[in-house]
Coordinates of C-alpha atoms in Angstrom, one line a residue:
X1 CA 15.2 -31.6 -2.0
X2 CA 11.2 -32.2 -3.4
X3 CA 8.3 -33.2 -1.2
X4 CA 6.8 -36.5 -1.7
X5 CA 4.0 -35.0 -4.2
X6 CA 6.6 -33.9 -6.3
X7 CA 6.5 -30.2 -5.5
X8 CA 10.0 -28.6 -4.8
X9 CA 10.2 -27.2 -0.8
X10 CA 10.5 -23.4 -0.5
X11 CA 14.2 -23.7 0.6
X12 CA 14.9 -25.2 -2.8
X13 CA 13.1 -22.5 -4.9
X14 CA 14.9 -19.8 -2.7
X15 CA 18.3 -21.5 -3.4
X16 CA 17.1 -21.8 -6.9
X17 CA 16.6 -18.2 -7.0
X18 CA 19.6 -16.8 -5.4
X19 CA 22.0 -19.3 -7.8
X20 CA 20.1 -17.7 -10.8
X21 CA 20.6 -14.1 -9.8
X22 CA 24.3 -14.9 -9.1
X23 CA 24.5 -16.3 -12.8
X24 CA 22.9 -13.4 -14.3
X25 CA 24.4 -10.5 -12.0
X26 CA 28.0 -11.1 -12.1
X27 CA 28.7 -8.2 -9.9
X28 CA 27.1 -9.9 -7.0
X29 CA 30.9 -11.9 -6.9
X30 CA 32.0 -8.9 -5.4
X31 CA 30.0 -9.8 -2.0
X32 CA 33.2 -11.7 -1.1
X33 CA 35.0 -8.6 -0.5
X34 CA 32.2 -7.9 2.4
X35 CA 34.0 -10.3 4.8
X36 CA 37.0 -9.5 3.3
X37 CA 36.8 -5.6 4.2
X38 CA 35.4 -6.6 7.8
X39 CA 38.5 -9.2 8.4
X40 CA 41.1 -6.3 6.6
X41 CA 39.4 -3.8 9.5
X42 CA 40.9 -5.6 12.4
X43 CA 44.3 -6.7 10.5
X44 CA 45.3 -3.7 9.1
X45 CA 43.4 -0.6 10.6
X46 CA 45.9 2.0 9.6
X47 CA 45.5 0.7 6.0
X48 CA 42.9 3.6 5.4
X49 CA 43.4 3.9 1.5
X50 CA 43.1 -0.1 1.1
X51 CA 39.8 0.3 3.4
X52 CA 38.3 3.1 1.3
X53 CA 38.5 1.5 -2.0
X54 CA 37.6 -1.8 -0.6
X55 CA 34.5 -0.7 1.4
X56 CA 33.4 1.2 -1.9
X57 CA 33.6 -2.0 -4.1
X58 CA 32.1 -3.9 -0.7
X59 CA 28.8 -1.8 -0.9
X60 CA 28.3 -2.1 -4.9
X61 CA 26.9 -5.3 -4.9
X62 CA 25.3 -4.8 -1.5
X63 CA 23.5 -2.2 -3.3
X64 CA 22.6 -4.4 -6.1
X65 CA 21.1 -6.9 -3.8
X66 CA 19.1 -4.0 -2.2
X67 CA 18.0 -3.1 -5.5
X68 CA 16.7 -6.2 -6.7
X69 CA 14.7 -7.0 -3.4
X70 CA 13.1 -3.6 -3.0
X71 CA 11.9 -4.0 -6.6
X72 CA 10.3 -7.3 -5.7
X73 CA 8.6 -5.5 -2.8
X74 CA 7.6 -2.7 -4.8
X75 CA 6.0 -5.1 -7.7
X76 CA 3.6 -5.6 -5.0
X77 CA 2.7 -2.8 -3.1
X78 CA 3.1 -0.2 -5.9
X79 CA 5.7 2.5 -7.0
X80 CA 4.9 4.9 -4.4
X81 CA 5.2 2.6 -1.4
X82 CA 8.1 0.9 -3.4
X83 CA 9.8 4.4 -4.1
X84 CA 9.7 5.2 -0.2
X85 CA 10.6 1.9 1.1
X86 CA 13.8 2.1 -1.7
X87 CA 14.8 5.8 -0.6
X88 CA 14.4 4.8 3.4
X89 CA 16.6 1.9 2.9
X90 CA 19.0 3.8 0.7
X91 CA 19.4 6.7 2.8
X92 CA 20.4 4.4 5.9
X93 CA 23.8 4.1 4.3
X94 CA 23.9 7.8 4.5
X95 CA 22.4 8.2 8.0
X96 CA 25.1 5.6 9.3
X97 CA 27.8 7.6 7.5
X98 CA 26.9 11.0 9.0
X99 CA 26.2 9.4 12.6
X100 CA 29.5 7.9 12.9
X101 CA 30.9 11.2 11.7
X102 CA 28.7 13.3 13.9
X103 CA 30.1 11.2 17.1
X104 CA 33.7 12.6 15.9
X105 CA 32.3 16.1 15.4
X106 CA 33.0 16.0 11.8
X107 CA 30.5 18.4 10.8
X108 CA 32.1 19.5 7.8
X109 CA 31.7 15.8 6.4
X110 CA 28.4 15.4 8.0
X111 CA 26.8 18.8 6.3
X112 CA 29.0 18.0 3.1
X113 CA 27.5 14.9 2.8
X114 CA 23.9 15.8 3.6
X115 CA 24.0 18.7 0.8
X116 CA 25.9 16.2 -1.6
X117 CA 23.1 13.5 -1.1
X118 CA 20.2 16.2 -1.8
X119 CA 22.1 17.5 -5.4
X120 CA 23.2 13.9 -6.2
X121 CA 19.8 12.7 -5.8
X122 CA 17.9 15.7 -7.5
X123 CA 20.4 15.9 -10.3
X124 CA 22.7 12.8 -10.7
X125 CA 20.0 9.9 -10.1
X126 CA 17.2 11.8 -11.9
X127 CA 19.2 12.7 -15.0
X128 CA 20.9 9.0 -15.3
X129 CA 17.3 7.5 -14.9
X130 CA 16.0 10.1 -17.7
X131 CA 18.8 9.3 -20.0
X132 CA 19.2 5.5 -19.2
X133 CA 15.2 5.0 -19.8
X134 CA 15.2 7.8 -22.8
X135 CA 17.6 5.8 -24.8
X136 CA 15.7 2.5 -24.6
X137 CA 12.0 3.9 -24.5
X138 CA 12.4 7.4 -26.6
X139 CA 9.6 8.8 -24.5
X140 CA 8.6 7.7 -20.9
X141 CA 5.5 9.1 -18.6
X142 CA 5.4 9.6 -15.2
X143 CA 2.8 11.3 -12.6
X144 CA 3.6 14.6 -12.5
X145 CA 1.6 15.4 -9.5
X146 CA 3.9 13.1 -7.4
X147 CA 7.0 14.5 -9.2
X148 CA 5.6 18.4 -7.8
X149 CA 4.9 16.9 -4.4
X150 CA 8.2 15.8 -3.9
X151 CA 9.6 19.0 -5.4
X152 CA 7.5 21.2 -3.1
X153 CA 8.9 19.3 0.3
X154 CA 12.4 20.0 -1.0
X155 CA 11.8 23.7 -1.7
X156 CA 10.7 23.9 1.6
X157 CA 13.6 22.0 3.5
X158 CA 15.8 24.1 1.5
X159 CA 14.2 27.3 2.3
X160 CA 14.5 26.1 6.1
X161 CA 18.3 25.5 5.5
X162 CA 18.7 28.9 4.2
X163 CA 17.0 30.6 7.0
X164 CA 20.2 30.1 9.8
X165 CA 22.7 30.5 7.2
X166 CA 21.0 34.4 6.7
X167 CA 20.8 34.6 10.6
X168 CA 24.4 33.9 11.1
X169 CA 25.2 36.6 8.2
X170 CA 23.2 39.5 9.9
X171 CA 23.1 38.4 13.7
X172 CA 25.2 39.8 16.2
X173 CA 26.9 37.6 18.8
X174 CA 26.4 35.3 20.3
X175 CA 25.5 33.8 16.8
X176 CA 26.0 30.5 17.4
X177 CA 23.7 29.9 20.3
X178 CA 20.7 31.8 18.4
X179 CA 21.4 29.7 15.2
X180 CA 21.4 26.2 17.1
X181 CA 17.9 27.3 18.7
X182 CA 16.9 28.1 15.4
X183 CA 18.2 25.0 13.9
X184 CA 16.3 22.7 16.7
X185 CA 13.2 24.3 16.1
X186 CA 13.1 24.0 12.4
X187 CA 14.1 20.4 12.7
X188 CA 11.1 19.7 14.6
X189 CA 9.0 21.6 12.1
X190 CA 10.4 19.8 8.9
X191 CA 10.3 16.2 10.5
X192 CA 6.6 17.4 11.4
X193 CA 5.9 18.4 7.8
X194 CA 7.3 15.2 6.4
X195 CA 5.4 13.0 8.7
X196 CA 2.1 14.8 7.3
X197 CA 3.5 14.3 3.7
X198 CA 3.8 10.7 4.1
X199 CA 0.3 10.7 5.3
X200 CA -1.3 13.0 2.6
X201 CA 0.4 10.7 0.1
X202 CA 0.1 7.3 1.1
X203 CA -3.2 7.7 3.2
X204 CA -5.6 10.4 2.5
X205 CA -5.2 11.2 -1.0
X206 CA -3.2 8.0 -2.5
X207 CA -5.0 8.1 -5.6
X208 CA -3.4 11.1 -6.9
X209 CA 0.2 9.0 -7.0
X210 CA -0.7 6.1 -9.0
X211 CA 1.5 5.1 -11.4
X212 CA 1.5 6.4 -15.2
X213 CA 4.2 4.3 -16.6
X214 CA 4.0 0.9 -18.1
X215 CA 6.4 -1.8 -16.4
X216 CA 8.0 -4.6 -18.4
X217 CA 5.4 -7.4 -17.3
X218 CA 7.7 -10.0 -18.1
X219 CA 10.2 -9.4 -15.3
X220 CA 10.6 -12.0 -12.8
X221 CA 10.5 -11.0 -9.2
X222 CA 11.6 -12.9 -6.2
X223 CA 9.6 -14.3 -3.8
X224 CA 8.2 -11.7 -1.0
X225 CA 9.8 -13.4 1.8
X226 CA 13.1 -14.1 0.4
X227 CA 12.9 -10.3 -0.4
X228 CA 12.1 -8.8 3.0
X229 CA 15.0 -11.2 4.5
X230 CA 17.5 -10.2 1.8
X231 CA 16.5 -6.1 2.8
X232 CA 17.2 -7.0 6.5
X233 CA 20.1 -8.7 6.2
X234 CA 21.9 -6.3 3.6
X235 CA 20.7 -3.4 5.7
X236 CA 22.9 -4.8 8.5
X237 CA 25.8 -5.4 6.3
X238 CA 25.5 -1.8 4.9
X239 CA 25.7 -0.6 8.1
X240 CA 28.8 -2.5 9.0
X241 CA 30.7 -1.6 5.7
X242 CA 29.6 1.9 6.1
X243 CA 31.3 1.9 9.5
X244 CA 34.6 1.0 8.1
X245 CA 34.4 3.5 5.1
X246 CA 33.8 6.4 7.6
X247 CA 36.7 5.4 9.4
X248 CA 38.9 5.4 6.3
X249 CA 37.5 8.1 3.9
X250 CA 39.4 11.0 5.2
X251 CA 42.6 9.8 5.7
X252 CA 42.2 8.2 2.3
X253 CA 41.0 11.5 0.9
X254 CA 44.1 13.2 1.9
X255 CA 46.2 10.8 0.7
X256 CA 44.3 11.1 -2.8
X257 CA 44.6 14.7 -3.0
X258 CA 40.8 15.1 -2.5
X259 CA 39.5 18.0 -0.1
X260 CA 36.8 17.3 2.8
X261 CA 34.6 19.4 1.1
X262 CA 34.7 17.1 -2.2
X263 CA 34.7 13.7 -0.4
X264 CA 31.6 14.5 1.5
X265 CA 29.8 16.3 -1.0
X266 CA 30.5 14.1 -4.0
X267 CA 32.3 10.9 -2.7
X268 CA 30.1 10.1 0.2
X269 CA 26.9 11.0 -1.1
X270 CA 27.2 8.7 -4.5
X271 CA 28.6 6.0 -2.1
X272 CA 25.5 6.2 0.1
X273 CA 23.2 6.7 -2.9
X274 CA 24.4 3.5 -4.7
X275 CA 21.6 1.3 -3.6
X276 CA 18.9 3.8 -4.7
X277 CA 21.1 4.6 -7.7
X278 CA 20.9 0.8 -8.9
X279 CA 16.8 0.5 -8.4
X280 CA 15.9 3.9 -10.0
X281 CA 18.3 3.0 -13.3
X282 CA 16.9 -0.5 -13.8
X283 CA 13.5 0.8 -13.3
X284 CA 13.9 3.5 -15.6
X285 CA 15.1 1.0 -18.1
X286 CA 12.5 -1.5 -17.4
X287 CA 9.8 1.7 -18.0
X288 CA 8.8 2.6 -14.5
X289 CA 10.0 6.2 -14.4
X290 CA 7.7 6.7 -12.1
X291 CA 9.5 4.3 -9.5
X292 CA 12.5 6.1 -10.5
X293 CA 11.4 9.8 -10.0
X294 CA 9.9 8.6 -6.8
X295 CA 13.2 7.3 -5.5
X296 CA 15.4 10.2 -6.9
X297 CA 13.0 13.1 -5.5
X298 CA 11.8 11.3 -2.5
X299 CA 15.1 10.1 -1.3
X300 CA 16.1 14.1 -1.3
X301 CA 12.8 15.1 0.3
X302 CA 13.6 12.5 2.9
X303 CA 17.3 13.6 3.7
X304 CA 16.4 17.2 3.7
X305 CA 13.2 16.6 5.9
X306 CA 14.1 14.0 8.0
X307 CA 17.7 12.7 8.1
X308 CA 19.1 16.3 8.4
X309 CA 16.3 17.3 11.4
X310 CA 17.3 14.2 13.0
X311 CA 21.2 14.8 13.0
X312 CA 20.4 17.9 14.4
X313 CA 18.3 16.7 17.2
X314 CA 20.6 13.5 17.6
X315 CA 23.5 15.9 18.1
X316 CA 22.4 17.4 21.4
X317 CA 22.7 13.5 22.7
X318 CA 25.9 12.1 20.7
X319 CA 27.9 15.1 19.6
X320 CA 30.8 17.5 21.0
X321 CA 28.3 20.2 20.7
X322 CA 24.7 20.8 18.8
X323 CA 24.9 20.5 15.4
X324 CA 23.2 23.9 13.1
X325 CA 21.3 23.6 10.0
X326 CA 23.9 26.4 8.7
X327 CA 25.3 25.4 5.4
X328 CA 28.5 27.8 3.9
X329 CA 26.5 29.6 1.2
X330 CA 28.0 27.5 -1.8
X331 CA 26.1 24.4 -0.6
X332 CA 22.8 26.4 -0.2
X333 CA 22.8 27.8 -3.5
X334 CA 23.6 24.4 -5.0
X335 CA 20.9 22.7 -3.1
X336 CA 18.4 25.6 -4.2
X337 CA 19.7 25.4 -7.9
X338 CA 19.1 21.6 -7.9
X339 CA 15.6 21.6 -6.6
X340 CA 14.8 24.3 -9.2
X341 CA 16.1 22.4 -11.6
X342 CA 14.6 19.0 -11.2
X343 CA 11.1 20.9 -10.7
X344 CA 11.5 22.0 -13.9
X345 CA 12.7 18.7 -15.7
X346 CA 10.2 16.9 -14.0
X347 CA 7.1 19.2 -14.3
X348 CA 5.8 18.0 -17.5
X349 CA 5.1 14.3 -16.7
X350 CA 8.0 13.2 -19.5
X351 CA 11.1 11.9 -19.5
X352 CA 13.2 12.0 -22.6
X353 CA 17.4 11.3 -22.6
X354 CA 18.4 14.7 -23.1
X355 CA 16.7 15.8 -20.1
X356 CA 18.7 13.8 -18.3
X357 CA 21.9 14.9 -19.9
X358 CA 21.0 18.4 -18.7
X359 CA 20.5 17.1 -15.3
X360 CA 23.9 15.5 -15.5
X361 CA 25.7 18.2 -17.0
X362 CA 24.5 20.8 -14.1
X363 CA 25.8 17.8 -11.6
X364 CA 29.6 17.6 -13.5
X365 CA 29.5 21.8 -13.2
X366 CA 28.9 21.4 -9.4
X367 CA 31.6 18.6 -8.8
X368 CA 33.9 19.9 -11.0
X369 CA 33.8 23.4 -9.4
X370 CA 34.1 21.8 -5.6
X371 CA 37.4 19.6 -6.8
X372 CA 39.1 22.5 -8.2
X373 CA 37.9 25.5 -6.2
X374 CA 36.4 24.1 -2.6
X375 CA 34.8 26.4 -0.3
X376 CA 36.6 27.9 2.1
X377 CA 36.1 27.3 5.7
X378 CA 32.3 25.7 5.8
X379 CA 30.7 25.1 9.0

């Protein structure tokens, strides 16, 4: 519908943007699975394997929409804010999954998904961005100050996770009560550090975090109003589908022969990071490696410094008992190794495809080990 002066109305422009996106992104047709999985959850709630696969497929187009909307907002706010926005909204899925598991006392699934999300972001997402971007652009540059900053935050968080694990090994009973108190205190410290880190990078020293890459200028972006509306709507839908995913994942994993540790560390982490990975990979292909690095390392740091401590605090309210930051030794080792690897790979401020291969290979080693020989009795 056109206005009297011959110009298209805003609603018509938004409609054309949506139709154009559907034509150029066939994966968005999978959005039809979103209402289907919600209906199936009410009609056949015991068909866990069907709900598992359907919910995973439904999250894929939602992640794509979230990616495109975030890219449009990032184009107007800068890659530093855009990376933070995408990490925050992307981690919402991880937070919803963890809260659902927390209410039912599935602390193994919660901790495995948290550790897996950190390793997935620092190795799989960062490695994939280096690989896909490097294959197209040969050599890419990014702001290594931002990468070092995020890596330092992540290293601090892994040390905080290591402390309760060490205490549980050397302390005498009642070690659980001590570990809970230590975890609660560390959680408050980590959240404070994260808040001050955001103040440092986005306010007092934001000039240090300017983008070093060169984005493709010809890439069209959505209107800001449409992007914000899609961000809000998709976030709600992701939360609904994630609830269904959590309710089906454990039983479906048993039917498929997967262990709880592998499900949390690999499957839940990959599904939870789907939106962020979509944005990180497409940004790398568009020669915006700053945004990719900011999403990968920023999301990992946010999970370690904010999401995990928040879950510890919330567990005092909704959990059967307080959750601790005590992870099994294998998970702690993988988080530390992943953090060190990401720091080394991003230290030079340049990305090439073979750096991505090395990160992905390390992730494959961890995934294969968990699949074949899962850790015994993590807490």
